[in-house]
Amino acid sequence: MSDNGHQQDGHENVPSRQRRRFEGISSRTYEHPADRSALVALRKLGGFDTVFKALSGLLPERSLRLLFLSDSVRVSDAQFAHLNTMLRDACHILDLEKVPPMYVAQDPQPNAMCIGLDEPIIVVTTGLVELLDEEEMRAVVGHEVGHALSGHAVYRTILLFLTNLALRVAWIPLGNIAIMTIVTALREWFRKSELSADRAGLLVGQDLKASMRGLMKLAGGNHLHEMNVDAFLEQAEEYEAGGDLRDSVLKILNTLPRTHPFTTVRAAELKKWAESRDYQRIMDGHYPRRAEDKETSVSDSFRQSAASYATDVKNSKDPLMKLVSDIAGGAGDLGGRVRRGFGGFAGGTPKDQTAANDQTTPEDRTSPKDQPPRESTPEDDD
């Protein structure tokens, strides 16, 4: 499709307004560095996903396809035509040649997913369709098409299969520890893949405000007149920077069981990416092409992922991340920083805590006259 809206490439529908098309775009363009490194490594394992596609009979995929076909509404020109238009638009903009089937399932809970090994299928719930307006929904459809283009549906299904297989051998000694390690790593990748798909949704919708509105509605429902984007983003900043080390630990514990990042965090991450030089270069037509994917270096991708995590830690306002950054930088008075970070966590009076921390031996001690007790100074609180 050209910018004047003429039909090309067999797509029957075109965007309702002019949007830039990214011909031959590689999913590496919008993938989060941690997501990209994992995908690049998996793609280099020739035949890895082919083996599991051959074993797809062991997975509930065929059952799910029949279930959606029999008990949901398939999107087409005759049914949910406006969603069909959005789907074709999204595939056209991201240059995804084969349009995946899309279903609308009756469920008041707003949700969408892209699943499947042989062919990805997209499912959206009635709760989501009723919640979002056209531009917000366009970003969601682009989000799911981004999953399809990245191959998330294939690799997610493979890793879920491996996880389910591991659960069957949980009785093996130390099996639970190994399984939790796999599940934790899997969920971390899931969360990063969601950030990637959010970026794909923005490339399709090309309307940051609509993407922000959609995320706010997922958090607060259909009360847009009662919400404000700037205030919503302030929540994300407060969440990251607020509290002490105890809150940092609680954040980690709250995040571990989730497959999606928190909504305010997703909004803040997407806004940051939309304001980056990388996004502007993509919109100017400078982005990796799919034809170059085979030449991608696994080691380079992992280095970029590590650099991304290091930058996140360095720039984070979270108390724990600041402590990690200080440790990496060789900050002094580490023990004092940790104690202040967990101030009041263990309870007890300052005198009790002083006694508990006094672990020196008699030989190491000097008399009060020779070594007066050290009192805290203002510099200790920096």
CSV table of C-alpha atoms in Angstrom, one decimal:
chain,number,residue,atom,x,y,z
A,1,MET,CA,0.0,0.0,0.0
A,2,SER,CA,1.3,3.4,-0.8
A,3,ASP,CA,0.7,6.5,1.2
A,4,ASN,CA,-2.2,7.6,-1.0
A,5,GLY,CA,-4.2,4.5,0.2
A,6,HIS,CA,-4.2,2.4,-3.0
A,7,GLN,CA,-4.5,-1.4,-2.7
A,8,GLN,CA,-1.3,-3.4,-3.2
A,9,ASP,CA,0.1,-6.8,-2.2
A,10,GLY,CA,-3.3,-8.5,-2.1
A,11,HIS,CA,-4.5,-6.7,1.0
A,12,GLU,CA,-8.2,-5.8,0.5
A,13,ASN,CA,-8.3,-3.0,3.1
A,14,VAL,CA,-6.1,0.0,3.7
A,15,PRO,CA,-5.6,2.2,6.8
A,16,SER,CA,-8.3,4.8,7.3
A,17,ARG,CA,-5.7,7.5,7.5
A,18,GLN,CA,-2.2,7.7,6.1
A,19,ARG,CA,0.4,5.7,8.0
A,20,ARG,CA,3.9,4.9,7.2
A,21,ARG,CA,4.5,1.3,5.9
A,22,PHE,CA,7.7,-0.6,7.0
A,23,GLU,CA,8.4,-2.7,4.0
A,24,GLY,CA,10.5,-5.8,4.9
A,25,ILE,CA,10.9,-4.7,8.5
A,26,SER,CA,12.6,-7.1,10.8
A,27,SER,CA,11.0,-7.8,14.2
A,28,ARG,CA,14.5,-6.9,15.6
A,29,THR,CA,13.5,-3.3,14.9
A,30,TYR,CA,11.1,-3.1,17.8
A,31,GLU,CA,12.1,-5.9,20.1
A,32,HIS,CA,13.3,-5.1,23.5
A,33,PRO,CA,17.1,-6.0,23.8
A,34,ALA,CA,16.4,-8.9,26.3
A,35,ASP,CA,13.6,-10.3,24.1
A,36,ARG,CA,15.7,-9.9,20.9
A,37,SER,CA,18.7,-11.7,22.3
A,38,ALA,CA,16.6,-14.7,23.3
A,39,LEU,CA,14.9,-14.8,19.9
A,40,VAL,CA,18.1,-14.5,17.9
A,41,ALA,CA,19.6,-17.4,19.9
A,42,LEU,CA,16.5,-19.6,19.3
A,43,ARG,CA,16.4,-18.8,15.6
A,44,LYS,CA,20.0,-19.9,15.3
A,45,LEU,CA,19.1,-23.3,16.6
A,46,GLY,CA,18.1,-24.8,13.2
A,47,GLY,CA,15.2,-27.2,13.4
A,48,PHE,CA,14.5,-26.5,17.1
A,49,ASP,CA,10.9,-25.3,16.5
A,50,THR,CA,10.4,-27.7,13.6
A,51,VAL,CA,10.8,-30.6,16.0
A,52,PHE,CA,8.1,-29.2,18.3
A,53,LYS,CA,5.8,-28.4,15.4
A,54,ALA,CA,6.0,-32.1,14.5
A,55,LEU,CA,5.0,-32.9,18.1
A,56,SER,CA,2.1,-30.4,18.1
A,57,GLY,CA,-0.3,-33.3,18.5
A,58,LEU,CA,0.9,-33.5,22.1
A,59,LEU,CA,-0.2,-29.9,22.7
A,60,PRO,CA,-3.7,-28.6,23.0
A,61,GLU,CA,-3.2,-26.3,20.0
A,62,ARG,CA,-5.5,-28.3,17.6
A,63,SER,CA,-8.1,-28.4,20.4
A,64,LEU,CA,-7.9,-24.7,20.9
A,65,ARG,CA,-8.3,-24.0,17.2
A,66,LEU,CA,-11.4,-26.2,17.1
A,67,LEU,CA,-12.7,-24.5,20.3
A,68,PHE,CA,-12.4,-21.0,18.9
A,69,LEU,CA,-13.8,-22.1,15.5
A,70,SER,CA,-16.8,-23.6,17.2
A,71,ASP,CA,-17.5,-21.3,20.1
A,72,SER,CA,-16.1,-17.8,19.1
A,73,VAL,CA,-16.7,-15.4,16.2
A,74,ARG,CA,-14.2,-15.4,13.4
A,75,VAL,CA,-13.3,-12.0,12.2
A,76,SER,CA,-14.0,-11.4,8.5
A,77,ASP,CA,-15.6,-8.9,6.1
A,78,ALA,CA,-18.9,-10.3,7.2
A,79,GLN,CA,-18.2,-10.4,11.0
A,80,PHE,CA,-16.6,-7.6,13.0
A,81,ALA,CA,-15.6,-6.0,9.7
A,82,HIS,CA,-13.9,-3.1,11.5
A,83,LEU,CA,-11.6,-5.5,13.3
A,84,ASN,CA,-10.9,-7.2,10.0
A,85,THR,CA,-9.8,-3.9,8.5
A,86,MET,CA,-7.5,-3.2,11.5
A,87,LEU,CA,-6.0,-6.6,11.2
A,88,ARG,CA,-5.2,-6.2,7.5
A,89,ASP,CA,-3.9,-2.8,8.1
A,90,ALA,CA,-1.6,-4.0,10.8
A,91,CYS,CA,-0.3,-6.9,8.7
A,92,HIS,CA,0.2,-4.4,5.8
A,93,ILE,CA,2.1,-1.8,7.8
A,94,LEU,CA,4.4,-4.4,9.3
A,95,ASP,CA,4.7,-6.3,6.0
A,96,LEU,CA,3.4,-9.6,7.4
A,97,GLU,CA,2.4,-11.4,4.2
A,98,LYS,CA,0.0,-14.0,5.7
A,99,VAL,CA,-2.8,-12.5,7.7
A,100,PRO,CA,-3.4,-14.7,10.8
A,101,PRO,CA,-7.0,-15.8,11.7
A,102,MET,CA,-8.6,-13.6,14.4
A,103,TYR,CA,-11.4,-14.5,16.7
A,104,VAL,CA,-13.6,-12.6,19.1
A,105,ALA,CA,-14.4,-14.7,22.3
A,106,GLN,CA,-17.2,-13.9,24.7
A,107,ASP,CA,-15.4,-12.8,27.9
A,108,PRO,CA,-16.0,-9.7,30.0
A,109,GLN,CA,-12.4,-9.6,31.0
A,110,PRO,CA,-10.4,-7.4,28.5
A,111,ASN,CA,-7.7,-9.5,27.0
A,112,ALA,CA,-5.9,-10.5,23.8
A,113,MET,CA,-3.5,-13.2,22.8
A,114,CYS,CA,-1.5,-14.6,20.0
A,115,ILE,CA,-1.0,-18.4,20.1
A,116,GLY,CA,-0.1,-21.3,17.9
A,117,LEU,CA,2.8,-23.4,16.5
A,118,ASP,CA,1.9,-24.1,12.9
A,119,GLU,CA,0.1,-20.8,12.3
A,120,PRO,CA,-0.5,-18.0,14.8
A,121,ILE,CA,-4.0,-17.1,15.7
A,122,ILE,CA,-5.2,-13.9,17.4
A,123,VAL,CA,-8.0,-13.9,20.0
A,124,VAL,CA,-9.5,-10.8,21.5
A,125,THR,CA,-12.3,-10.8,24.1
A,126,THR,CA,-15.6,-8.9,23.9
A,127,GLY,CA,-14.5,-7.1,27.1
A,128,LEU,CA,-11.6,-5.6,25.2
A,129,VAL,CA,-13.6,-4.8,22.0
A,130,GLU,CA,-16.2,-2.9,24.1
A,131,LEU,CA,-13.6,-1.1,26.2
A,132,LEU,CA,-11.4,0.5,23.5
A,133,ASP,CA,-12.1,3.0,20.7
A,134,GLU,CA,-10.9,2.5,17.2
A,135,GLU,CA,-7.5,3.9,17.5
A,136,GLU,CA,-6.8,2.2,20.8
A,137,MET,CA,-8.0,-1.1,19.4
A,138,ARG,CA,-5.7,-0.6,16.4
A,139,ALA,CA,-2.7,-0.4,18.7
A,140,VAL,CA,-3.8,-3.7,20.4
A,141,VAL,CA,-4.2,-5.5,17.1
A,142,GLY,CA,-0.8,-4.2,16.1
A,143,HIS,CA,0.5,-5.5,19.4
A,144,GLU,CA,-0.7,-9.0,18.6
A,145,VAL,CA,0.6,-8.8,15.0
A,146,GLY,CA,3.9,-7.9,16.4
A,147,HIS,CA,3.9,-11.1,18.5
A,148,ALA,CA,3.2,-13.0,15.3
A,149,LEU,CA,6.0,-11.3,13.3
A,150,SER,CA,8.5,-11.9,16.1
A,151,GLY,CA,7.5,-15.6,16.3
A,152,HIS,CA,6.6,-15.2,20.0
A,153,ALA,CA,3.6,-17.5,19.5
A,154,VAL,CA,5.9,-20.4,18.4
A,155,TYR,CA,8.6,-19.9,21.0
A,156,ARG,CA,6.1,-19.2,23.8
A,157,THR,CA,4.3,-22.4,23.0
A,158,ILE,CA,7.6,-24.3,22.9
A,159,LEU,CA,8.8,-23.0,26.2
A,160,LEU,CA,5.4,-23.6,27.8
A,161,PHE,CA,5.6,-27.1,26.6
A,162,LEU,CA,9.0,-27.6,28.1
A,163,THR,CA,7.8,-26.1,31.4
A,164,ASN,CA,4.8,-28.4,31.5
A,165,LEU,CA,7.1,-31.3,30.8
A,166,ALA,CA,9.4,-30.3,33.6
A,167,LEU,CA,6.5,-30.1,36.0
A,168,ARG,CA,5.9,-33.8,35.5
A,169,VAL,CA,9.3,-34.6,36.9
A,170,ALA,CA,9.0,-32.3,39.9
A,171,TRP,CA,9.4,-35.3,42.2
A,172,ILE,CA,13.1,-35.5,41.2
A,173,PRO,CA,15.4,-34.2,44.0
A,174,LEU,CA,16.0,-30.4,43.6
A,175,GLY,CA,13.4,-30.6,40.8
A,176,ASN,CA,11.3,-27.8,42.2
A,177,ILE,CA,14.3,-25.4,42.3
A,178,ALA,CA,15.2,-26.2,38.7
A,179,ILE,CA,11.6,-25.8,37.6
A,180,MET,CA,11.3,-22.4,39.4
A,181,THR,CA,14.5,-21.3,37.7
A,182,ILE,CA,13.0,-22.1,34.3
A,183,VAL,CA,9.7,-20.6,35.1
A,184,THR,CA,11.2,-17.4,36.5
A,185,ALA,CA,13.4,-17.0,33.4
A,186,LEU,CA,10.5,-17.7,31.1
A,187,ARG,CA,8.3,-15.1,32.8
A,188,GLU,CA,11.0,-12.5,32.6
A,189,TRP,CA,11.2,-13.1,28.8
A,190,PHE,CA,7.4,-13.0,28.6
A,191,ARG,CA,7.4,-9.6,30.2
A,192,LYS,CA,10.1,-8.2,27.9
A,193,SER,CA,8.2,-9.7,24.9
A,194,GLU,CA,5.2,-7.7,25.9
A,195,LEU,CA,7.2,-4.5,25.9
A,196,SER,CA,8.4,-5.5,22.3
A,197,ALA,CA,4.8,-6.0,21.2
A,198,ASP,CA,3.7,-2.6,22.7
A,199,ARG,CA,6.3,-1.0,20.4
A,200,ALA,CA,4.9,-2.9,17.5
A,201,GLY,CA,1.5,-1.6,18.4
A,202,LEU,CA,2.8,1.9,18.3
A,203,LEU,CA,4.4,1.4,14.9
A,204,VAL,CA,1.0,0.2,13.6
A,205,GLY,CA,-1.2,2.8,15.2
A,206,GLN,CA,1.4,5.6,15.0
A,207,ASP,CA,-0.6,7.4,17.7
A,208,LEU,CA,1.2,7.5,21.1
A,209,LYS,CA,-1.8,9.1,22.8
A,210,ALA,CA,-4.1,6.2,21.7
A,211,SER,CA,-1.6,3.7,23.0
A,212,MET,CA,-1.5,5.5,26.3
A,213,ARG,CA,-5.2,5.7,26.5
A,214,GLY,CA,-5.6,2.0,25.9
A,215,LEU,CA,-3.1,1.1,28.7
A,216,MET,CA,-4.9,3.5,31.0
A,217,LYS,CA,-8.2,1.8,30.2
A,218,LEU,CA,-6.7,-1.6,30.9
A,219,ALA,CA,-5.8,-0.3,34.4
A,220,GLY,CA,-8.8,1.9,35.2
A,221,GLY,CA,-11.7,0.8,32.9
A,222,ASN,CA,-13.9,2.8,30.7
A,223,HIS,CA,-13.6,6.1,32.7
A,224,LEU,CA,-11.3,8.0,30.5
A,225,HIS,CA,-12.8,11.4,31.5
A,226,GLU,CA,-11.7,10.6,35.0
A,227,MET,CA,-8.1,9.8,34.1
A,228,ASN,CA,-5.1,11.8,33.0
A,229,VAL,CA,-2.0,10.5,31.1
A,230,ASP,CA,0.5,12.7,32.9
A,231,ALA,CA,-0.9,11.6,36.3
A,232,PHE,CA,-0.8,8.0,35.2
A,233,LEU,CA,2.8,8.3,34.2
A,234,GLU,CA,3.6,9.9,37.5
A,235,GLN,CA,2.3,6.7,39.1
A,236,ALA,CA,5.0,4.8,37.3
A,237,GLU,CA,7.7,7.2,38.4
A,238,GLU,CA,6.4,7.0,42.0
A,239,TYR,CA,6.3,3.2,41.8
A,240,GLU,CA,9.9,3.0,40.7
A,241,ALA,CA,11.5,5.6,43.0
A,242,GLY,CA,9.3,5.3,46.1
A,243,GLY,CA,10.0,3.4,49.3
A,244,ASP,CA,13.1,1.8,50.7
A,245,LEU,CA,14.8,-1.6,50.1
A,246,ARG,CA,11.9,-3.4,51.7
A,247,ASP,CA,9.6,-2.0,49.0
A,248,SER,CA,12.1,-3.0,46.3
A,249,VAL,CA,12.0,-6.6,47.5
A,250,LEU,CA,8.2,-6.5,47.6
A,251,LYS,CA,8.2,-5.2,44.0
A,252,ILE,CA,10.3,-8.1,42.9
A,253,LEU,CA,8.0,-10.6,44.7
A,254,ASN,CA,4.9,-9.0,43.1
A,255,THR,CA,6.5,-9.1,39.6
A,256,LEU,CA,7.8,-12.7,39.6
A,257,PRO,CA,4.5,-14.5,39.1
A,258,ARG,CA,3.4,-12.2,36.3
A,259,THR,CA,3.7,-12.7,32.6
A,260,HIS,CA,3.0,-9.0,31.8
A,261,PRO,CA,4.6,-5.9,33.2
A,262,PHE,CA,2.5,-3.7,35.3
A,263,THR,CA,0.4,-1.3,33.2
A,264,THR,CA,1.9,1.9,34.5
A,265,VAL,CA,5.4,0.5,33.8
A,266,ARG,CA,4.3,-0.5,30.2
A,267,ALA,CA,3.1,3.0,29.6
A,268,ALA,CA,6.3,4.6,30.9
A,269,GLU,CA,8.5,2.2,28.9
A,270,LEU,CA,6.5,2.9,25.7
A,271,LYS,CA,6.6,6.7,26.1
A,272,LYS,CA,10.4,6.5,26.7
A,273,TRP,CA,10.9,4.5,23.5
A,274,ALA,CA,8.6,6.8,21.5
A,275,GLU,CA,10.8,9.7,22.5
A,276,SER,CA,14.0,7.9,21.7
A,277,ARG,CA,16.3,8.4,18.7
A,278,ASP,CA,15.7,4.8,17.7
A,279,TYR,CA,12.0,5.3,17.2
A,280,GLN,CA,12.6,8.5,15.1
A,281,ARG,CA,15.0,6.6,12.9
A,282,ILE,CA,12.4,3.9,12.3
A,283,MET,CA,9.8,6.5,11.3
A,284,ASP,CA,12.4,8.0,9.0
A,285,GLY,CA,12.7,4.6,7.2
A,286,HIS,CA,16.0,3.5,8.8
A,287,TYR,CA,15.5,0.0,10.3
A,288,PRO,CA,16.8,-3.6,10.1
A,289,ARG,CA,15.4,-5.7,7.2
A,290,ARG,CA,14.1,-9.2,7.5
A,291,ALA,CA,16.5,-10.3,4.8
A,292,GLU,CA,19.4,-9.5,7.2
A,293,ASP,CA,18.1,-11.7,10.1
A,294,LYS,CA,20.3,-14.7,9.3
A,295,GLU,CA,23.4,-12.5,9.6
A,296,THR,CA,22.6,-11.4,13.1
A,297,SER,CA,25.2,-12.2,15.7
A,298,VAL,CA,24.1,-14.0,18.8
A,299,SER,CA,27.0,-12.7,20.8
A,300,ASP,CA,26.2,-9.1,19.7
A,301,SER,CA,22.6,-9.5,20.7
A,302,PHE,CA,23.5,-10.8,24.1
A,303,ARG,CA,25.9,-7.9,24.6
A,304,GLN,CA,23.2,-5.5,23.7
A,305,SER,CA,20.9,-7.2,26.2
A,306,ALA,CA,23.5,-7.0,28.9
A,307,ALA,CA,24.1,-3.3,28.1
A,308,SER,CA,20.4,-2.6,28.3
A,309,TYR,CA,20.1,-4.2,31.7
A,310,ALA,CA,23.2,-2.3,32.9
A,311,THR,CA,21.7,1.0,31.7
A,312,ASP,CA,18.4,0.2,33.4
A,313,VAL,CA,20.2,-0.4,36.7
A,314,LYS,CA,22.3,2.7,36.3
A,315,ASN,CA,19.4,5.0,35.5
A,316,SER,CA,16.9,3.4,37.9
A,317,LYS,CA,15.6,5.3,40.8
A,318,ASP,CA,14.6,2.2,42.7
A,319,PRO,CA,16.4,2.0,46.0
A,320,LEU,CA,17.7,-1.6,45.4
A,321,MET,CA,18.9,-0.8,41.9
A,322,LYS,CA,20.6,2.3,43.2
A,323,LEU,CA,22.3,0.1,45.8
A,324,VAL,CA,23.4,-2.4,43.1
A,325,SER,CA,24.7,0.6,41.0
A,326,ASP,CA,26.7,1.8,44.1
A,327,ILE,CA,28.2,-1.6,44.7
A,328,ALA,CA,29.3,-1.8,41.0
A,329,GLY,CA,30.8,1.7,41.4
A,330,GLY,CA,32.6,0.7,44.6
A,331,ALA,CA,30.6,2.9,46.9
A,332,GLY,CA,31.8,3.1,50.5
A,333,ASP,CA,29.9,2.5,53.7
A,334,LEU,CA,27.9,-0.3,52.0
A,335,GLY,CA,26.8,-1.8,55.4
A,336,GLY,CA,25.5,1.6,56.5
A,337,ARG,CA,23.6,2.0,53.3
A,338,VAL,CA,22.0,-1.4,53.6
A,339,ARG,CA,21.0,-0.8,57.2
A,340,ARG,CA,19.5,2.6,56.4
A,341,GLY,CA,17.7,1.0,53.4
A,342,PHE,CA,16.0,-1.5,55.7
A,343,GLY,CA,15.6,1.0,58.6
A,344,GLY,CA,13.2,-0.3,61.2
A,345,PHE,CA,12.7,-3.6,59.3
A,346,ALA,CA,14.0,-5.7,62.2
A,347,GLY,CA,12.6,-3.6,64.9
A,348,GLY,CA,14.3,-3.1,68.3
A,349,THR,CA,15.9,0.0,69.8
A,350,PRO,CA,19.0,1.7,68.4
A,351,LYS,CA,20.8,0.5,71.4
A,352,ASP,CA,19.8,-3.1,70.8
A,353,GLN,CA,20.8,-2.9,67.2
A,354,THR,CA,24.2,-1.4,68.1
A,355,ALA,CA,24.9,-4.3,70.5
A,356,ALA,CA,23.8,-6.8,67.8
A,357,ASN,CA,26.1,-5.3,65.3
A,358,ASP,CA,29.1,-5.3,67.7
A,359,GLN,CA,30.8,-8.4,66.5
A,360,THR,CA,34.4,-7.4,67.3
A,361,THR,CA,36.6,-9.7,69.5
A,362,PRO,CA,38.2,-8.5,72.8
A,363,GLU,CA,41.6,-8.4,71.0
A,364,ASP,CA,40.2,-6.0,68.4
A,365,ARG,CA,38.7,-3.6,70.9
A,366,THR,CA,40.5,-0.6,72.3
A,367,SER,CA,39.6,1.4,75.4
A,368,PRO,CA,37.1,4.3,75.0
A,369,LYS,CA,40.0,6.6,75.7
A,370,ASP,CA,42.1,5.2,72.8
A,371,GLN,CA,39.1,4.7,70.4
A,372,PRO,CA,36.1,6.9,71.1
A,373,PRO,CA,32.8,5.6,69.7
A,374,ARG,CA,32.2,6.8,66.2
A,375,GLU,CA,29.1,8.9,65.7
A,376,SER,CA,27.3,9.3,62.5
A,377,THR,CA,28.0,12.4,60.4
A,378,PRO,CA,25.9,14.1,57.8
A,379,GLU,CA,28.1,12.6,55.1
A,380,ASP,CA,26.9,9.1,56.1
A,381,ASP,CA,23.4,10.0,54.9
A,382,ASP,CA,24.4,10.9,51.4
